[in-house]
XYZ file of C-alpha atoms in Angstrom:
636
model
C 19.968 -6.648 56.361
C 21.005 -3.565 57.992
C 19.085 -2.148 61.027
C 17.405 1.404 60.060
C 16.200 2.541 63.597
C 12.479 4.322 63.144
C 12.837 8.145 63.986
C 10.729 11.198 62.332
C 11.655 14.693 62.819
C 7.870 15.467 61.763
C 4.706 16.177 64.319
C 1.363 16.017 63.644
C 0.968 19.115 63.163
C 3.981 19.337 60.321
C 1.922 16.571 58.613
C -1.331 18.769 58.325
C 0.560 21.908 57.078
C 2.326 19.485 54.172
C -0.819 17.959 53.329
C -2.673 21.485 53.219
C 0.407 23.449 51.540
C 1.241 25.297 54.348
C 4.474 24.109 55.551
C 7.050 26.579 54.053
C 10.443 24.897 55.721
C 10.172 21.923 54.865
C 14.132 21.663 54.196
C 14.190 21.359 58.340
C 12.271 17.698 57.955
C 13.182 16.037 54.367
C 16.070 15.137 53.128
C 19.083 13.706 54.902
C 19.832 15.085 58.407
C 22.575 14.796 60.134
C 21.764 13.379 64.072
C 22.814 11.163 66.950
C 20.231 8.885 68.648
C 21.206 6.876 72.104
C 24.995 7.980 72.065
C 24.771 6.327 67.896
C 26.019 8.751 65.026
C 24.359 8.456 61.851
C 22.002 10.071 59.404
C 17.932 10.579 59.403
C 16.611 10.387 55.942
C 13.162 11.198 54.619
C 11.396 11.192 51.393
C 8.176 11.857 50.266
C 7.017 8.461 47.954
C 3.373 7.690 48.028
C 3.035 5.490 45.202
C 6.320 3.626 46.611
C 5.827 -0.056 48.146
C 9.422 0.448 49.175
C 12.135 2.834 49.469
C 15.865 1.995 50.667
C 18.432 4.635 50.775
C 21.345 3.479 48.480
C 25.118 4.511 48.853
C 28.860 4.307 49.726
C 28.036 3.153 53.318
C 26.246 -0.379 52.434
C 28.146 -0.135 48.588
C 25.041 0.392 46.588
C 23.082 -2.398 47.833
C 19.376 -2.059 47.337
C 17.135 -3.311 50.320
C 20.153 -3.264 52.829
C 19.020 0.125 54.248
C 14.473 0.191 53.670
C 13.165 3.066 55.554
C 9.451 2.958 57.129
C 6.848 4.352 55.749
C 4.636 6.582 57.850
C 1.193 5.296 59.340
C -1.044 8.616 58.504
C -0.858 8.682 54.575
C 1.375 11.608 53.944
C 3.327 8.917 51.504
C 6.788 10.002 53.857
C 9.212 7.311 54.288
C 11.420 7.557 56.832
C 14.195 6.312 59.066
C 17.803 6.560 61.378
C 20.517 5.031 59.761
C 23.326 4.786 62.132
C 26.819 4.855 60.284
C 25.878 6.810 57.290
C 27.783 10.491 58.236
C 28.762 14.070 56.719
C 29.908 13.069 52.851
C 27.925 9.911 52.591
C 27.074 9.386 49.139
C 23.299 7.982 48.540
C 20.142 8.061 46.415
C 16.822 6.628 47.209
C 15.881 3.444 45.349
C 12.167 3.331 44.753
C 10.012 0.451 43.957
C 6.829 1.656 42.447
C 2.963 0.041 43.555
C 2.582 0.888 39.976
C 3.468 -1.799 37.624
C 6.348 -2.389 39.877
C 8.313 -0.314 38.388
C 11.349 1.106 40.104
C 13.327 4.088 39.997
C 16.511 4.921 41.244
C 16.491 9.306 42.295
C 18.690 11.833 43.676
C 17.555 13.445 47.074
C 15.094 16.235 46.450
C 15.971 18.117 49.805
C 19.779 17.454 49.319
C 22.044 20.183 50.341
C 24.711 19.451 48.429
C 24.976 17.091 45.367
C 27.689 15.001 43.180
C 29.915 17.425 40.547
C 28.466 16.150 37.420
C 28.081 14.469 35.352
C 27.669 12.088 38.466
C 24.535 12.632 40.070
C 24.178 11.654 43.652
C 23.295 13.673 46.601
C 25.202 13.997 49.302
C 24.922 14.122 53.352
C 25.922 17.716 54.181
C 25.552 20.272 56.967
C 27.872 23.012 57.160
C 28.689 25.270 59.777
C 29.328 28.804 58.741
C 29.440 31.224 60.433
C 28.138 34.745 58.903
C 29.855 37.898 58.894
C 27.113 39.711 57.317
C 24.879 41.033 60.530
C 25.387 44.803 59.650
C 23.564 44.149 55.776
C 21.127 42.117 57.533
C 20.079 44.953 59.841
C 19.743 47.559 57.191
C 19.297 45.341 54.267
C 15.237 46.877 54.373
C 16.861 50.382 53.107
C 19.114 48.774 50.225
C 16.048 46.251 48.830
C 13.125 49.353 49.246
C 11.490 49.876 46.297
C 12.008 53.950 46.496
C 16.205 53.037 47.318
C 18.385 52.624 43.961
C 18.183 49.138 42.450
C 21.015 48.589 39.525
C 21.579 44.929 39.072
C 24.650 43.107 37.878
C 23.138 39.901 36.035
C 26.088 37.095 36.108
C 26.174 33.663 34.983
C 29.406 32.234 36.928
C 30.857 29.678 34.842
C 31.751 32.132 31.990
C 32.069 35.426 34.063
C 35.708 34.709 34.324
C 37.231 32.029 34.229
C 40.924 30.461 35.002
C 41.837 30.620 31.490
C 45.355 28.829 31.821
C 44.225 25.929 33.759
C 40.868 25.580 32.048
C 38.734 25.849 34.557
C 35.485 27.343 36.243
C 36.573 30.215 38.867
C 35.028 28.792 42.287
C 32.948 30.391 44.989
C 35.998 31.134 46.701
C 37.414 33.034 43.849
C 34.293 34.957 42.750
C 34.128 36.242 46.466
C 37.274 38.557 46.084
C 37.414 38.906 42.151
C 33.310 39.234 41.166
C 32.821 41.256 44.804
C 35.737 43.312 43.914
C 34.629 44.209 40.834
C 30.972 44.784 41.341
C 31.844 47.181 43.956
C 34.199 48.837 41.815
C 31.583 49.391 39.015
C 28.612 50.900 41.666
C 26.356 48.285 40.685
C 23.984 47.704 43.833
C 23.216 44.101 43.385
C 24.379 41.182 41.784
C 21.769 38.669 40.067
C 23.500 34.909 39.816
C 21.829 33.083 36.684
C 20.751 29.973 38.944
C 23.267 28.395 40.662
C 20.803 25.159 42.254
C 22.113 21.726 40.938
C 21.506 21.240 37.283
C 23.175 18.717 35.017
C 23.789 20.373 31.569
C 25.684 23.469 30.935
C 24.106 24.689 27.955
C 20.464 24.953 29.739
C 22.612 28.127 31.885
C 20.965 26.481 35.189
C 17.649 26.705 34.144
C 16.734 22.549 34.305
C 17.183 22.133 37.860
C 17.724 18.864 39.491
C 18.779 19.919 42.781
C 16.501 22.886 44.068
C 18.141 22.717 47.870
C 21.666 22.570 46.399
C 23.924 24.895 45.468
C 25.698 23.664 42.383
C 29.274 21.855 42.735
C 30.283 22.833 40.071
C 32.219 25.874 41.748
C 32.807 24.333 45.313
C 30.583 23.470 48.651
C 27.713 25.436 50.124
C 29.530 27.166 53.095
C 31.729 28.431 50.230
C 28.425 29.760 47.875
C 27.609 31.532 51.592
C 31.035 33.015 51.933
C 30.348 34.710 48.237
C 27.096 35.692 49.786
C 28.891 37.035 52.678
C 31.353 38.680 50.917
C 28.782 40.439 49.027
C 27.027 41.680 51.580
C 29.844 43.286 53.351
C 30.640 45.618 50.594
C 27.083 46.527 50.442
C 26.348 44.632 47.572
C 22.709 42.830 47.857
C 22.321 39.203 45.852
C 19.329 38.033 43.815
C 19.243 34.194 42.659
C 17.644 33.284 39.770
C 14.964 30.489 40.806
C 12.664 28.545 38.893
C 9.626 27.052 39.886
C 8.044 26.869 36.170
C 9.750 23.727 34.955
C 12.011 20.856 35.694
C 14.018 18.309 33.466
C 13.220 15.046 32.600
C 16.531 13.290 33.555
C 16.368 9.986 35.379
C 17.697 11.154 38.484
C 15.515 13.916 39.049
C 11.869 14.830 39.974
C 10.153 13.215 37.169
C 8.414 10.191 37.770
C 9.719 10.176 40.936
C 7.711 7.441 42.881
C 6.777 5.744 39.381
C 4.062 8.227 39.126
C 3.470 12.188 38.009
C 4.453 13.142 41.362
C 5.525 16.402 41.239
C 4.490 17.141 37.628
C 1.517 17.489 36.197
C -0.468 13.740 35.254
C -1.919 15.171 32.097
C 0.376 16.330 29.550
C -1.216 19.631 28.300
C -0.638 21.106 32.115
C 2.423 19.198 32.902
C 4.680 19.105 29.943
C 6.700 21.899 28.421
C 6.954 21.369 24.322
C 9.386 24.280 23.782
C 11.910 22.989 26.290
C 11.331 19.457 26.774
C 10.895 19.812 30.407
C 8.261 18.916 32.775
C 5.706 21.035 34.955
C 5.170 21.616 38.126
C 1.832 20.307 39.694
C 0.918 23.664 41.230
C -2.500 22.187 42.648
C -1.184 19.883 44.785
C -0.515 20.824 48.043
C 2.893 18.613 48.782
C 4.093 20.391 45.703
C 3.375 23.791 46.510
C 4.938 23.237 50.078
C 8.119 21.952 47.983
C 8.432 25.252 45.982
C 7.594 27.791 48.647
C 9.702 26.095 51.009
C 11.988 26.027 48.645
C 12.085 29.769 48.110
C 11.792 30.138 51.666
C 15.201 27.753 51.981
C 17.695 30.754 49.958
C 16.377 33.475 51.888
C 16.703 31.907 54.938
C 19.769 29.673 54.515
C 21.749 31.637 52.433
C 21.157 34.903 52.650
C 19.470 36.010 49.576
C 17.860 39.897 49.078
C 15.965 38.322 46.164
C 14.841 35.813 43.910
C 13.863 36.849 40.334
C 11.410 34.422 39.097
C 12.116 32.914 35.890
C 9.611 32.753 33.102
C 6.281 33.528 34.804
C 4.431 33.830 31.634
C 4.876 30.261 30.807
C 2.843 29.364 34.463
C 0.175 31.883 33.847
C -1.507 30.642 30.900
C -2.612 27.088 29.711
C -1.887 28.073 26.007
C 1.440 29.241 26.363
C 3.552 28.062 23.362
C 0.171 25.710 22.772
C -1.328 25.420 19.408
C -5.266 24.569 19.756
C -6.160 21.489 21.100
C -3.071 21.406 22.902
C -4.703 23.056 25.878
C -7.329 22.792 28.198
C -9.475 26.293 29.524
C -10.013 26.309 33.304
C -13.111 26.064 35.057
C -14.404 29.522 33.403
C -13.205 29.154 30.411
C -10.032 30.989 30.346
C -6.576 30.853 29.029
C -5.161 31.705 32.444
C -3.586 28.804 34.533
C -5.877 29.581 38.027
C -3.689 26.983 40.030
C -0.420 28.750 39.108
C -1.649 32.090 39.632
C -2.753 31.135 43.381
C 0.704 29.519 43.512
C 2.017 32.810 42.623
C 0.432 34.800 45.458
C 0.897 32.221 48.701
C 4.575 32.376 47.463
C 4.919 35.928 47.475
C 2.689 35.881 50.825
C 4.880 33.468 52.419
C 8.422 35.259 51.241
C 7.302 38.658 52.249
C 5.556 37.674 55.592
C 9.057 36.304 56.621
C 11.073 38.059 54.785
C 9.858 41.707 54.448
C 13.226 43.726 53.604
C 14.038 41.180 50.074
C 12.457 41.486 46.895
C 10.718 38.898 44.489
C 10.960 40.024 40.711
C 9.068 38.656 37.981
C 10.579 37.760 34.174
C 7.155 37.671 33.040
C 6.649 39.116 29.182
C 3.201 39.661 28.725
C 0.542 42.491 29.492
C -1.141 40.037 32.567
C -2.144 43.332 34.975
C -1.354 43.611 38.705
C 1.951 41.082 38.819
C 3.780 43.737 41.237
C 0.110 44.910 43.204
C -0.682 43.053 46.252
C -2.203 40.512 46.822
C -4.947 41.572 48.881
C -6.184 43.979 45.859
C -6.167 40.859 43.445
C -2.561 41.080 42.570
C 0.245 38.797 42.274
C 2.044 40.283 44.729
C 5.763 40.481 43.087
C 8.063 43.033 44.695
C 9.185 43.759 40.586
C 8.431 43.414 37.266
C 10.502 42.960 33.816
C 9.646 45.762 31.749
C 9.641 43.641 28.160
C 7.646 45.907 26.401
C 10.637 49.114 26.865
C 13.502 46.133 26.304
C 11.903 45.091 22.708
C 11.000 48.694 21.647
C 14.115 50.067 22.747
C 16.911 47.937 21.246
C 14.449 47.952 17.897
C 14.174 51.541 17.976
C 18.613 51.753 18.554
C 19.677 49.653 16.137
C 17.710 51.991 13.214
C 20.035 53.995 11.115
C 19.655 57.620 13.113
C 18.243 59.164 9.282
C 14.989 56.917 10.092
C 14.649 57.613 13.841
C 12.342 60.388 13.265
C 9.793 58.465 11.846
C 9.655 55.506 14.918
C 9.568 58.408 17.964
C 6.969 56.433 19.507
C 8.810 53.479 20.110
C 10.534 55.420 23.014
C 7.708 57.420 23.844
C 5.144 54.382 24.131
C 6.701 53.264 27.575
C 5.775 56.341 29.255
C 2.184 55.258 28.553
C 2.230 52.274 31.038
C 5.587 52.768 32.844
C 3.881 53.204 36.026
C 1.034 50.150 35.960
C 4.121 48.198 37.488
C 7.104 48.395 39.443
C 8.950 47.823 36.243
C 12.647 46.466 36.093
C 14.498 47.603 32.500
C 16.380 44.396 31.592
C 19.017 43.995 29.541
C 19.698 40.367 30.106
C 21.163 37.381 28.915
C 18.372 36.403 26.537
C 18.992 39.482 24.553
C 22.926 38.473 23.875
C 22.361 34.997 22.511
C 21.194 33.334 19.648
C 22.341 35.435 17.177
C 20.768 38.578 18.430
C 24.270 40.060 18.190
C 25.702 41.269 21.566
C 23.854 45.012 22.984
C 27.117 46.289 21.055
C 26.575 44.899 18.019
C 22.986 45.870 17.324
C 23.815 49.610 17.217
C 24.285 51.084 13.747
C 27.124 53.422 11.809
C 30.670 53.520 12.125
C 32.698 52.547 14.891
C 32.602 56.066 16.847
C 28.786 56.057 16.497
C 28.046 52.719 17.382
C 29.860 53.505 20.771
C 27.844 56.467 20.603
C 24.636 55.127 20.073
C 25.823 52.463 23.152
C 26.501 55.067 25.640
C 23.295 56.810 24.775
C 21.074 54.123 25.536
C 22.808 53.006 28.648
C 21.956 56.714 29.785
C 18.819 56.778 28.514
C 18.045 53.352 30.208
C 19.655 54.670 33.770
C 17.164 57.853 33.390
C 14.471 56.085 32.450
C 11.666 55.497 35.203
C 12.321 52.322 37.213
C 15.231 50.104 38.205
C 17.589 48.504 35.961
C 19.507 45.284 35.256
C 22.320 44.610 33.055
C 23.952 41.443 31.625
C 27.867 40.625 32.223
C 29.589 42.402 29.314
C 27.704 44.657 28.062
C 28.974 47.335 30.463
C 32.381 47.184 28.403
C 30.539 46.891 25.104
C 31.279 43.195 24.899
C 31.329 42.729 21.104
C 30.802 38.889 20.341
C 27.437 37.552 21.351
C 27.495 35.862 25.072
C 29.482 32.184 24.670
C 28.696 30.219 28.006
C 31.522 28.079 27.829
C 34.299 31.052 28.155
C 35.402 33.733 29.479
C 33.977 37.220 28.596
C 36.171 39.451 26.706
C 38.104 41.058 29.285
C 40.806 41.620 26.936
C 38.649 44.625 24.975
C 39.481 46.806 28.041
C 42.950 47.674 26.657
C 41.458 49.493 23.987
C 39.868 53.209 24.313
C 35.881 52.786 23.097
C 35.554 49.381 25.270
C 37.106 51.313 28.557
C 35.071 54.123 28.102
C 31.622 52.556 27.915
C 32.948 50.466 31.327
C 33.722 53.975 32.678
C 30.450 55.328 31.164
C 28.560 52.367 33.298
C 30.267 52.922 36.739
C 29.617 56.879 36.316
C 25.947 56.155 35.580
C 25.440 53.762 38.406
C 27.049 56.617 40.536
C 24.515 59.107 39.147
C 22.077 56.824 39.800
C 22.893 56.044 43.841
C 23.506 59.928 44.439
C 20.796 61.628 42.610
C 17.185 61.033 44.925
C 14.985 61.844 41.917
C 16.022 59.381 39.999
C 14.608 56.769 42.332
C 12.734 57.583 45.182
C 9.639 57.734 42.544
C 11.103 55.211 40.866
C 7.608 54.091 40.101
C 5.299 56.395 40.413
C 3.735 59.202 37.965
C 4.916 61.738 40.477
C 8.895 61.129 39.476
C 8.504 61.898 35.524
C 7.464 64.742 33.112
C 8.272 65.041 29.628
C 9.447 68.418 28.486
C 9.191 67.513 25.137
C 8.423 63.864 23.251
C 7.081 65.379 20.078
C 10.826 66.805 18.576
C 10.711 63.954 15.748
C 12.496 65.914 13.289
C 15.105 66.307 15.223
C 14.784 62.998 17.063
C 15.443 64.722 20.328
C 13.898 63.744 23.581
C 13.397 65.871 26.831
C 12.275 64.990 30.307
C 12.275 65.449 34.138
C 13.207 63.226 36.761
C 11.483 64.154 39.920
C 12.200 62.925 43.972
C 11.020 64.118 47.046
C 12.268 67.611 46.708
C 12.098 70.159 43.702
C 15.854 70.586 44.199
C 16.755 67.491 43.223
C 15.006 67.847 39.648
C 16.653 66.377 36.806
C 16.687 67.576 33.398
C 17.360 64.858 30.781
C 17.855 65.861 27.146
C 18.358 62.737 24.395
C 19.707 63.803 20.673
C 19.383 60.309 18.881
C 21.427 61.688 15.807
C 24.623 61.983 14.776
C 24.058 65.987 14.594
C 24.929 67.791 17.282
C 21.701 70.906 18.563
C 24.339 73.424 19.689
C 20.921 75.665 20.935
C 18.537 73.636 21.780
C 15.604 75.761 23.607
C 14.006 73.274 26.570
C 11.262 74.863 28.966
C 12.021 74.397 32.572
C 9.914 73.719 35.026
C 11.218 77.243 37.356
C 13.708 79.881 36.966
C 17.003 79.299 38.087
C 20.962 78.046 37.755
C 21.247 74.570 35.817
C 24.406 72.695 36.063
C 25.557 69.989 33.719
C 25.907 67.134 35.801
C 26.261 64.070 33.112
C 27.520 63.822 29.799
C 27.606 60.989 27.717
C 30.156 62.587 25.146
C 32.931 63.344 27.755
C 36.130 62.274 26.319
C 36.728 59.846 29.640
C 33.973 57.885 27.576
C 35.675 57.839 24.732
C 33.162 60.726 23.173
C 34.247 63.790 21.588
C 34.270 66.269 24.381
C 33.448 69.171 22.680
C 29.975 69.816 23.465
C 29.780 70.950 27.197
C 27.520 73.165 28.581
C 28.317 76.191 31.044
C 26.384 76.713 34.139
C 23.373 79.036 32.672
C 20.383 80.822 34.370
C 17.088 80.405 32.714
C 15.293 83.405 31.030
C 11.430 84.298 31.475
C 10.460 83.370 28.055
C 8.150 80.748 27.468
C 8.634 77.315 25.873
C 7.163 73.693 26.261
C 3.979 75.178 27.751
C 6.042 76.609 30.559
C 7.154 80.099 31.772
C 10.977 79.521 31.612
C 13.603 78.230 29.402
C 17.181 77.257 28.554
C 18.916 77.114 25.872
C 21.648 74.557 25.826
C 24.025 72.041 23.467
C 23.242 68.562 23.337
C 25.960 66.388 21.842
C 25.826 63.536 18.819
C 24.187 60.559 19.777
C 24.472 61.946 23.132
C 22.875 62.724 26.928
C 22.664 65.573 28.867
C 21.971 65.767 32.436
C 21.022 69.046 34.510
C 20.563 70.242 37.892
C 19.048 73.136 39.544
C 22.276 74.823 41.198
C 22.247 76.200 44.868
């Protein structure tokens, strides 16, 4: 039998913060570690295995022989095993081989710290350090003024392996690529982040990412980690800020993985109704345990550190929150006070956000969470959950169901648009458009609108305008800013192909205008989410289905006047109140023939006149186009 030489990278003191769920890099002690011990070369392994009567590290360098390499288990029961192997080296292939004290059962698992893994559908983990070197110190210094929550935040959401891909040899773009063709592009379009669907190890493509078997691991799929940080990189010195996708809510159940690791509910959840998902056949985290807490938070910690990440937007939070979620009754448990809520999760929740923002204060955590729990984006300290963000659900579902309405019936649904502005600012609210709402035969954002083909281009460009007006930051799936019009496929390319035609270019031109108008105009996001930032000139126009507001910043001089017509019928003098007397200047237009509208219906720089309308002193008259938008600006 092979010698494995005891060594631990952990103190004492690392071994009370694991045990108490306190130690938030744990990345720097498990998993395989590169080292060199009396003048030998080889590799320092550690797993965590407490119902394991013996672990041996398995791979190329002793061919797959179990027992050849057994590590040591450690003498204060953290349940760490542990040991030098000399030999094993960078691109050693291994897994740890596990025989259970329970039932002697034995399981053979991937490396839960590994920083790089096997292309599937081989599943291995593999030694790996990498030394990159970053390019990116001038984002990192000022990276506090691009994440802010009063700084524009327009996200570009992206799932890589159908983005673009190399068509003619029939395969995935890589890192590599994405970093001049996706950094390229982004930049082109004035988006001000990019949001990767997740990109940790997974092992089927039609979960997008979302069953995660390698949380430390950048997916192989598109090349190694030092190439995932030159995207990053890349990114970052065009100004662009990056926002994984990470989820800590649920985990597959294939062999390799977490479940079951050590032969018992390690890092899941022992009884079913906490620790199994029925909707997506997926396990749960155990988010009372301490190890498994300082897995996930270190874990978090390990992208934001590592590699760079402005943000991680935290996938289905609803799903941890409450013990009934998707649960019929009797399927679920109330905690100790009788609640639906999960109480473990939500204190999860809050050391997680504690931890990222106490090292990392200039990034952002964002929340997909879908229901009406209060306080996700408050602090913690005030009995929040202390998210940087929130997905605004409630403005995505009335929205799209109030646009795809013929425009004769609009008149009578008003409030669908209206009802936002009732709890807009109980949040830091995110609009999304995202992937879930181009899938499953939803139709793409395209294909929901109504009428012929001029006004369902129309109708698009209106609610991209309305959305980038709207209170709050924005995020928008790949494709839909060139009016994609099949419904997302994840195993090709998007359409890029529609651009040769008028309508498609126009909405892409449309997009990069608004995200332009967006980055240059203060008031519409330096009270991004406050009350202070929005008044309604007029909500109650249902006849005419017209809407009218004002964006507010710091100064009165950077007031915007919005004005919506959600009908095909153009209001050639429509009378708006304004908040003061003075020169307004048309500074958007959604019906400008570069977006493939009609151009006809522009509006002259006019001075308001001292009569009264909308409860205020001064007015306007102006034109607002078909299915159009109308922006205004006090002039000098």
């Amino acid at each position: 039998m092979a010698e494995v030489i005891p060594y631990s990278l952990f103190t004492d003191f690392d071994i009370n913060l694991f045990k108490s769920g306190k130690h938030y890099r744990l990345y720097e002690k498990f998993g395989s570690h590169i080292t060199t011990i009396d003048g030998v070369e080889g590799v320092y392994f550690a797993v965590w295995a407490p119902s394991a009567k013996m672990v041996s590290v398995i791979g190329d360098f002793n061919f797959w022989t179990e027992g050849e390499h057994k590590l040591n288990v450690r003498w204060d029961s953290s349940g760490i095993w542990e040991g030098f192997i000399p030999g094993a080296g960078k691109g050693s292939v291994y897994k740890y081989k596990i025989l259970s004290s329970i039932n002697d059962l034995k399981t053979e698992k991937a490396d839960p710290y590994a920083r790089r893994a096997e292309h599937n559908p081989k599943t291995a983990s593999i030694v790996w350090d990498d030394t990159y070197k970053w390019k990116d110190e001038k984002w990192m210094k000022k990276r506090k003024k691009h994440n802010a929550l009063d700084a524009p935040y327009s996200v570009y959401e992206v799932h890589l392996g159908s983005w673009k891909r190399k068509v003619e040899e029939n395969r995935f773009m890589s890192y590599t690529e994405m970093a001049d063709e996706l950094v390229k592009y982004v930049k082109d379009m004035n988006f001000t982040h990019v949001e990767l669907m997740p990109i940790m190890e997974f092992p089927y493509d039609p979960s997008w990412g979302y069953q995660v078997t390698g949380y430390f691991a950048p997916t192989s799929r598109f090349g190694y980690p030092e190439e995932f940080k030159l995207l990053v990189d890349k990114l970052h010195q065009n100004d662009i800020g990056i926002i994984l996708d990470w989820v800590p809510s649920h985990f597959p159940e294939d062999v390799h993985g977490l479940g079951f690791f050590d032969g018992s509910a390690l890092y899941e959840h022992p009884d079913k109704r906490k620790g199994y998902h029925q909707d997506w056949k997926s396990l749960i985290f155990n988010y009372g345990r301490n190890e498994v807490k300082s897995f996930l938070i270190s874990n978090a910690i390990f992208w934001l550190d590592q590699f760079h990440a402005d943000g991680l937007r935290v996938d289905a939070v609803a799903s941890m929150l409450f013990l009934d979620y998707s649960r019929e009754d009797g399927e679920w448990e109330p905690n100790m006070f009788g609640g639906r809520e999960n109480l473990e999760a939500m204190s999860f929740l809050r050391e997680m956000n504690e931890a990222v923002y106490l090292a990392f204060p200039d990034v952002q955590t964002i929340a997909e969470e879908s229901t009406a729990f209060p306080m996700v984006s408050k602090p913690t300290d005030i009995g929040g959950l202390g998210f940087g963000m929130k997905w605004m659900m409630g403005w995505m579902h009335d929205t799209l169901d109030y646009f795809k309405k013929e425009p004769i019936y609009r008149q009578y649904h008003q409030n669908d648009l209206t009802f936002s502005m009732t709890y807009a600012f109980t949040e830091n609210f995110m609009l999304p458009l995202s992937h879930d709402e181009v899938v499953y035969g939803k139709c793409s954002i395209l294909g929901r609108m109504p009428g012929d083909e001029w006004q369902r281009f129309a109708n698009l460009r209106l609610l991209y305008s309305y959305m980038f007006t709207h209170p709050g930051t924005n995020i928008l799936f790949q494709g839909s800013e060139f009016g994609q019009s099949e419904e997302w496929n994840f195993q090709a390319s998007l359409d890029w192909h529609l651009l040769q035609y008028e309508p498609h270019k126009g909405i892409q031109a449309l997009v990069k205008d608004l995200n332009t108008l967006y980055k240059n105009e203060p008031a519409l996001y330096q009270k991004q989410f406050s009350g202070e930032g929005f008044e309604w000139i007029d909500y109650g126009d249902s006849q005419n289905s017209v809407f009218t507001y004002i964006r507010k910043g710091e100064n009165k001089k950077d007031d915007i006047l919005v004005a919506c017509n959600m009908t095909p019928n153009p209001q050639k003098n429509y009378k708006i109140g304004t908040p003061r007397k003075g020169k307004l200047k048309e500074i958007f237009n959604s019906d400008s023939k570069k977006y493939f509208g009609t151009g006809n219906y522009k509006n002259k720089t006019k001075s308001t006149k001292a009569k009264p309308w909308n409860y205020r002193d001064n007015s306007l008259d102006i034109i607002i186009p078909p299915l159009g938008m109308v922006a205004f600006k006090y002039s000098e």
